[in-house]
PDB file of C-alpha atoms in Angstrom:
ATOM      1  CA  UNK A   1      28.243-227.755-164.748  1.00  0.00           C
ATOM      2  CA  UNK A   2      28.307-224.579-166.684  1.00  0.00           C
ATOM      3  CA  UNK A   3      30.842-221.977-165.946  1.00  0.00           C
ATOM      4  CA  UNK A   4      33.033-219.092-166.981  1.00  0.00           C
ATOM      5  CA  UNK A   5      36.265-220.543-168.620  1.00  0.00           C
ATOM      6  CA  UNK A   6      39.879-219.158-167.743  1.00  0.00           C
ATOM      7  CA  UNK A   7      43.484-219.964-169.508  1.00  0.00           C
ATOM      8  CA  UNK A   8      44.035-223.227-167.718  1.00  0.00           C
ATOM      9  CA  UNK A   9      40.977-224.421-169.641  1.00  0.00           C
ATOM     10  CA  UNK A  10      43.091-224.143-173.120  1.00  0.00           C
ATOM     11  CA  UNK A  11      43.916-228.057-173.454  1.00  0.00           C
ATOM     12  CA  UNK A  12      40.852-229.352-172.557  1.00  0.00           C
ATOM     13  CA  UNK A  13      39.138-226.799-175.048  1.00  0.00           C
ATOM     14  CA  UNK A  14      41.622-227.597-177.497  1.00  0.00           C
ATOM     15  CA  UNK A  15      41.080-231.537-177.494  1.00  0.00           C
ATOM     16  CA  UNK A  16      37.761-230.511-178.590  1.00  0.00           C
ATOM     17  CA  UNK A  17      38.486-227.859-181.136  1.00  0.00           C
ATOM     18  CA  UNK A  18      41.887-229.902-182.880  1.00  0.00           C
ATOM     19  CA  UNK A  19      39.208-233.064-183.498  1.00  0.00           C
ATOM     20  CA  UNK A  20      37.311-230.992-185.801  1.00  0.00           C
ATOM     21  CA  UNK A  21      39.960-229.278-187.415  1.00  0.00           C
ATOM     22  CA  UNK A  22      41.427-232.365-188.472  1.00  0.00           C
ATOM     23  CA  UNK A  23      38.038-234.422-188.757  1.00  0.00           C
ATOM     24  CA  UNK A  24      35.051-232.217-190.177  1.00  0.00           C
ATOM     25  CA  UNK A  25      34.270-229.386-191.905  1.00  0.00           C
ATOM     26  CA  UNK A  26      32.357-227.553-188.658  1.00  0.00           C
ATOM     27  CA  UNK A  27      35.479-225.560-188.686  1.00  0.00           C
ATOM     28  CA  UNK A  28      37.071-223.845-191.336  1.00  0.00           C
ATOM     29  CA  UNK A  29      40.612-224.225-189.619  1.00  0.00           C
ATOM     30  CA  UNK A  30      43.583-226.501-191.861  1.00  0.00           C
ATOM     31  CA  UNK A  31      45.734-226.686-188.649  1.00  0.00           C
ATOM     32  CA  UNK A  32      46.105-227.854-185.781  1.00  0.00           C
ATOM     33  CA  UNK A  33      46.528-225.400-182.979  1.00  0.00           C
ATOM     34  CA  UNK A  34      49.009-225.429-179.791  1.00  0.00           C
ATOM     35  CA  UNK A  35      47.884-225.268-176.482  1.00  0.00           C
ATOM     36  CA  UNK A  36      50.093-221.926-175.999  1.00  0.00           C
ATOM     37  CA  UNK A  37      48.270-220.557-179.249  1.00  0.00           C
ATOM     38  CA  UNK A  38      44.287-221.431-177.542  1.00  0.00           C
ATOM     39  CA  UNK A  39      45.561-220.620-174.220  1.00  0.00           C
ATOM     40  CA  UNK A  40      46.175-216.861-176.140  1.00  0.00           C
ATOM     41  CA  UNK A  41      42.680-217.025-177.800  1.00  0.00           C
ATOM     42  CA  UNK A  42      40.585-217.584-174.726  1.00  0.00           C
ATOM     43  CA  UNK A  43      42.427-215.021-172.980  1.00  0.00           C
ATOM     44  CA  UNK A  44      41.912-212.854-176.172  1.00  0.00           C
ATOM     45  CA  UNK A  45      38.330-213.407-177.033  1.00  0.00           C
ATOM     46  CA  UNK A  46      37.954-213.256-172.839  1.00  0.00           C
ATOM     47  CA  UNK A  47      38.702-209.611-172.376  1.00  0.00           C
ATOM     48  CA  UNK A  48      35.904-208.428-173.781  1.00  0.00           C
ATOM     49  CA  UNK A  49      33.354-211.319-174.342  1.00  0.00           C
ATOM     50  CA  UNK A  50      31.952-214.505-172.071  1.00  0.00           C
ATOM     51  CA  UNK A  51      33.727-217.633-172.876  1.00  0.00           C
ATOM     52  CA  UNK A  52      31.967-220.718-171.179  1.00  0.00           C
ATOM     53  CA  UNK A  53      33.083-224.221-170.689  1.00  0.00           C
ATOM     54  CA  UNK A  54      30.793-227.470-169.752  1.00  0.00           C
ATOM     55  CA  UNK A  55      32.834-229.508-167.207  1.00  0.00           C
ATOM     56  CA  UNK A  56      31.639-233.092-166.069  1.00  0.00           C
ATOM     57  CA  UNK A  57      33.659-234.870-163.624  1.00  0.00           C
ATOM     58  CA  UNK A  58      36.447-232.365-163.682  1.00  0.00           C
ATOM     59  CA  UNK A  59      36.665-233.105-167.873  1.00  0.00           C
ATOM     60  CA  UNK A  60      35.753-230.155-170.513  1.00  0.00           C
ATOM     61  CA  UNK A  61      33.039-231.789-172.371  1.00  0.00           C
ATOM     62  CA  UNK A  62      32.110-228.351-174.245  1.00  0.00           C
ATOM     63  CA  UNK A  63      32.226-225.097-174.715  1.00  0.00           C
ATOM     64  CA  UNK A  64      30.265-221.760-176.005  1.00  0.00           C
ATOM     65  CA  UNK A  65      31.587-218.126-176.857  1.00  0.00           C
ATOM     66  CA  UNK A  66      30.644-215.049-178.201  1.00  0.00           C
ATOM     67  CA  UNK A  67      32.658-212.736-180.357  1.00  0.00           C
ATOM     68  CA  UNK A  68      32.724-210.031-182.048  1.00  0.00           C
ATOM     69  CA  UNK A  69      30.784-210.078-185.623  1.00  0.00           C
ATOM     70  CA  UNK A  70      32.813-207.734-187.611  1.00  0.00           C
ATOM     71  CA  UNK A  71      34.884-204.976-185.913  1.00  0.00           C
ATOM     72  CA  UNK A  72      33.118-201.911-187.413  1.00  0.00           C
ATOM     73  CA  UNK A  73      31.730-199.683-184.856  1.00  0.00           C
ATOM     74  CA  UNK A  74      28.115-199.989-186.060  1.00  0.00           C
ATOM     75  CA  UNK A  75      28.315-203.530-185.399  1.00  0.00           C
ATOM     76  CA  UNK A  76      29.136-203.434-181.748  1.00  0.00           C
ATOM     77  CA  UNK A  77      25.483-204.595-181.307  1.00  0.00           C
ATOM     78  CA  UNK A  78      25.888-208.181-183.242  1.00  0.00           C
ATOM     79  CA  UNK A  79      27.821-211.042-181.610  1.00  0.00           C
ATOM     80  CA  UNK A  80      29.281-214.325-183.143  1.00  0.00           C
ATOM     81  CA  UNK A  81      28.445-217.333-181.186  1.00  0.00           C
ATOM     82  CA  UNK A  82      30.882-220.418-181.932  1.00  0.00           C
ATOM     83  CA  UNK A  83      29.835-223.385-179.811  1.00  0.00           C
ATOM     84  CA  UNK A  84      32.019-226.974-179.697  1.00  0.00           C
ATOM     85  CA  UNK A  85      30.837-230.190-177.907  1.00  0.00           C
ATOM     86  CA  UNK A  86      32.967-233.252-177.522  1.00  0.00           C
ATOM     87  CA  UNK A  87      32.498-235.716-180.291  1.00  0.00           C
ATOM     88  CA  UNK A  88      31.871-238.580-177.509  1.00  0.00           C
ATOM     89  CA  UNK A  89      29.140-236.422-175.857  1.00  0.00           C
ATOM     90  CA  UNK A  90      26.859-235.642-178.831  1.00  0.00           C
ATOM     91  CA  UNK A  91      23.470-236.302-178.477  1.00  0.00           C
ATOM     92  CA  UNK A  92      23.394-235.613-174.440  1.00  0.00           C
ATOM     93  CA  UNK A  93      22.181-231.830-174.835  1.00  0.00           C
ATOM     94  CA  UNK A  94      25.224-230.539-173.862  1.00  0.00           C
ATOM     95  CA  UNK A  95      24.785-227.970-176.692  1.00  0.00           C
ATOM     96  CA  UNK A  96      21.472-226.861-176.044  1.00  0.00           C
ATOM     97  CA  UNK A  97      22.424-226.238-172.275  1.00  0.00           C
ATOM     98  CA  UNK A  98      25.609-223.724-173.840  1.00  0.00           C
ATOM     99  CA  UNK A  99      23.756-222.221-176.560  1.00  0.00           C
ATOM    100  CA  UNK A 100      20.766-221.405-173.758  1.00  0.00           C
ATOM    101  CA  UNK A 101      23.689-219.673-171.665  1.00  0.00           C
ATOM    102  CA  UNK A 102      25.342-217.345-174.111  1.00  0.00           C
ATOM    103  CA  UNK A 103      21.672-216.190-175.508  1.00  0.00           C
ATOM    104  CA  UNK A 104      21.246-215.045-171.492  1.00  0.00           C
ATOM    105  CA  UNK A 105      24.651-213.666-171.766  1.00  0.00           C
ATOM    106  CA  UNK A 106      24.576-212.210-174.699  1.00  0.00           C
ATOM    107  CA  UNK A 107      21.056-210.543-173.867  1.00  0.00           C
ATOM    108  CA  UNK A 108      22.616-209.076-170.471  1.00  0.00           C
ATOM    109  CA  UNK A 109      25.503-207.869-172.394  1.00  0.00           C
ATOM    110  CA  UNK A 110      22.936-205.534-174.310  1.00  0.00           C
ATOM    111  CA  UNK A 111      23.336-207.428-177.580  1.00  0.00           C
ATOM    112  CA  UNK A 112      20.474-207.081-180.217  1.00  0.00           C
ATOM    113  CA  UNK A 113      21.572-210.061-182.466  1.00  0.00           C
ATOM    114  CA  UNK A 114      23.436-213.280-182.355  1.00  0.00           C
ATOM    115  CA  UNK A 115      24.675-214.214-185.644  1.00  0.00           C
ATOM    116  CA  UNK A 116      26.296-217.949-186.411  1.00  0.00           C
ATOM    117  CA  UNK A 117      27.999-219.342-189.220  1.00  0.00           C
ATOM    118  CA  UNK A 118      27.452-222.291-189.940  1.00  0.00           C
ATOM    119  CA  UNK A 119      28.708-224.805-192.931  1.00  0.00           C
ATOM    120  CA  UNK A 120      26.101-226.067-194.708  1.00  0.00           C
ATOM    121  CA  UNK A 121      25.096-229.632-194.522  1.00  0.00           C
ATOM    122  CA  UNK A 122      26.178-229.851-190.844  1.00  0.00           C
ATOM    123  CA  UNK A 123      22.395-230.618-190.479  1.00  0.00           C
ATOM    124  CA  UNK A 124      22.871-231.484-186.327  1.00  0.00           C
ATOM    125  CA  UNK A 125      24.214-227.519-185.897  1.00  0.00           C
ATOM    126  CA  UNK A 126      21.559-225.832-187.411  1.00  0.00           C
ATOM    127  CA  UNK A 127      18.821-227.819-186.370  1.00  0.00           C
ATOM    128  CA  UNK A 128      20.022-226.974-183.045  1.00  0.00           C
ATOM    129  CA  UNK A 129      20.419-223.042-183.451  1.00  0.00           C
ATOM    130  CA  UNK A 130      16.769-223.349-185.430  1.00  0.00           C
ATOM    131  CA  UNK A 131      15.159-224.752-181.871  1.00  0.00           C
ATOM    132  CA  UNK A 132      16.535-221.399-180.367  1.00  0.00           C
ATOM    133  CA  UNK A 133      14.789-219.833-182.609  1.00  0.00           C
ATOM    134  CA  UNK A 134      18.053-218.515-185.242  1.00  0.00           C
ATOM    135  CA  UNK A 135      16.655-217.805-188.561  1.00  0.00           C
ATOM    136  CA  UNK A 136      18.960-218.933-191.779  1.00  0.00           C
ATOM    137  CA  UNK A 137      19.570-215.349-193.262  1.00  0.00           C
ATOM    138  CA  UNK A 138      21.772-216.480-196.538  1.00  0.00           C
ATOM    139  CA  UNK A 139      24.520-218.578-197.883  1.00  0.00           C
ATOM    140  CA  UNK A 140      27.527-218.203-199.216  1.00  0.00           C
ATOM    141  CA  UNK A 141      28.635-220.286-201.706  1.00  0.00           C
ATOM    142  CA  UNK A 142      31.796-221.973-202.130  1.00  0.00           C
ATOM    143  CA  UNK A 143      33.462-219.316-199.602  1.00  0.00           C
ATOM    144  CA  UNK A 144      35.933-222.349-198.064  1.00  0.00           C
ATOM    145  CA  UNK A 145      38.072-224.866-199.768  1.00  0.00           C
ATOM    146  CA  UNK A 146      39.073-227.735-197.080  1.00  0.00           C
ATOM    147  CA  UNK A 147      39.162-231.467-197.279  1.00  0.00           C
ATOM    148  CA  UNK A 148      39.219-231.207-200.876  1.00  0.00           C
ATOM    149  CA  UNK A 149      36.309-229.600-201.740  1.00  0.00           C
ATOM    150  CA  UNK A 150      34.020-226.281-201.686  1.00  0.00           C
ATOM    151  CA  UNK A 151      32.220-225.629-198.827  1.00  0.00           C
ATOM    152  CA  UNK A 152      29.168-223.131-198.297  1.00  0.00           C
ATOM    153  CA  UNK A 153      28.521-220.530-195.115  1.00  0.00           C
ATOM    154  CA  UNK A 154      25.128-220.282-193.286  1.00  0.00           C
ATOM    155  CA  UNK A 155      24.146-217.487-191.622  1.00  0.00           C
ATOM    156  CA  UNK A 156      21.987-217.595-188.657  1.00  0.00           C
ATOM    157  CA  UNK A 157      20.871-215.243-186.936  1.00  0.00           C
ATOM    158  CA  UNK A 158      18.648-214.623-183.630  1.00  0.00           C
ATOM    159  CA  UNK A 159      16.752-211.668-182.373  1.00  0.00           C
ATOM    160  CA  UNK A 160      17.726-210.854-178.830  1.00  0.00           C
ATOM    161  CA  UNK A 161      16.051-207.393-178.609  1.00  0.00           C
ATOM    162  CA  UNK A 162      14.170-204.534-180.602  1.00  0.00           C
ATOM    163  CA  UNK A 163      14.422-201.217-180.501  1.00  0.00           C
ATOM    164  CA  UNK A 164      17.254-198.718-180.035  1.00  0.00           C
ATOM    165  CA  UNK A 165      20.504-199.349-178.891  1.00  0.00           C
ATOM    166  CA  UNK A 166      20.571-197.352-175.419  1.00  0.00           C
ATOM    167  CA  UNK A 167      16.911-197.225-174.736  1.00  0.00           C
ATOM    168  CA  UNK A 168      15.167-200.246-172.468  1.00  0.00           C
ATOM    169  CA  UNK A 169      11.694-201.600-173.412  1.00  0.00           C
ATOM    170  CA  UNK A 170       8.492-201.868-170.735  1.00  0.00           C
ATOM    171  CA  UNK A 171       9.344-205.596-171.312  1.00  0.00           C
ATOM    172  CA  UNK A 172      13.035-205.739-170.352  1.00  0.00           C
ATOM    173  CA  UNK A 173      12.217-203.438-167.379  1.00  0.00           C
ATOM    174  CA  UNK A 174       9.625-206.551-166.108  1.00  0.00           C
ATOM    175  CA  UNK A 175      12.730-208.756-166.587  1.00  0.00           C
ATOM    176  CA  UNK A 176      14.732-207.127-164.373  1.00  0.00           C
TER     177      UNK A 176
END
């Protein structure tokens, strides 16, 4: 089941999060984080944007949020979407089922765009944000040094909306 996360939801988020810190490049985190220091960042990123956890069996399996995607004012209409599935549960469209959440979220929140980053070569991630339809805008090369080695930035990005910030299309008013 998908649903809103709160604090308590910091270590099982965190299992998830600390495997890729210390095992892939998905994340361009060196260290490990405590549970007091994610507890802070969900509350954080939750007072002003969704946070979403997949729970099966009472066990965090995944989770989705948005934030923002630079703090400028003029940006306030772009989000960040980071999502995180649990190593052991890849495959089982966990994912898909968060990513298809924070779009609707996102797109009731009155965002235009959903921008990801995403480090290239981690083929499964943006093969996953291309079947929601996220368009690879550009690269940045050699922007990260972990592991070792240079790594390169993806953007993605996904039209929510058209049109003008404040105004509501004929379309959006038949969704409503």
């Amino acid at each position: 089941m998908i649903r809103m996360a709160v604090p308590e939801d910091a270590a099982g988020c965190l299992s998830i999060y600390n495997w890729y810190i210390e095992n892939s490049d998905a994340t361009f985190e060196t260290e490990l984080l405590s549970e007091e220091e994610f507890r802070a960042r969900i509350m954080n990123i939750t007072e002003s944007y969704p946070w979403i956890v997949y729970e099966e069996d009472g066990v965090i399996r995944g989770y989705a949020y948005l934030s923002a995607f630079n703090p400028r004012q003029a940006y306030r209409w772009t989000c960040d979407l980071a999502v995180y599935t649990d190593r052991e549960m890849r495959g089982r469209g966990i994912g898909s089922l968060l990513i298809s959440a924070m779009i609707r979220l996102a797109y009731q929140d009155g965002y235009y765009r959903m921008v990801s980053l995403i480090t290239r070569g981690n083929t499964a991630s943006e093969r996953i944000h291309e079947k929601f339809g996220f368009q690879k805008c550009g690269v940045l090369e050699k922007t990260g040094y972990k592991s070792g080695k240079w790594l390169d930035v993806s953007f993605y990005m996904l039209k929510l909306r058209e049109g003008t910030p404040g105004t509501i299309t004929n379309e959006e008013i038949r969704q409503v």
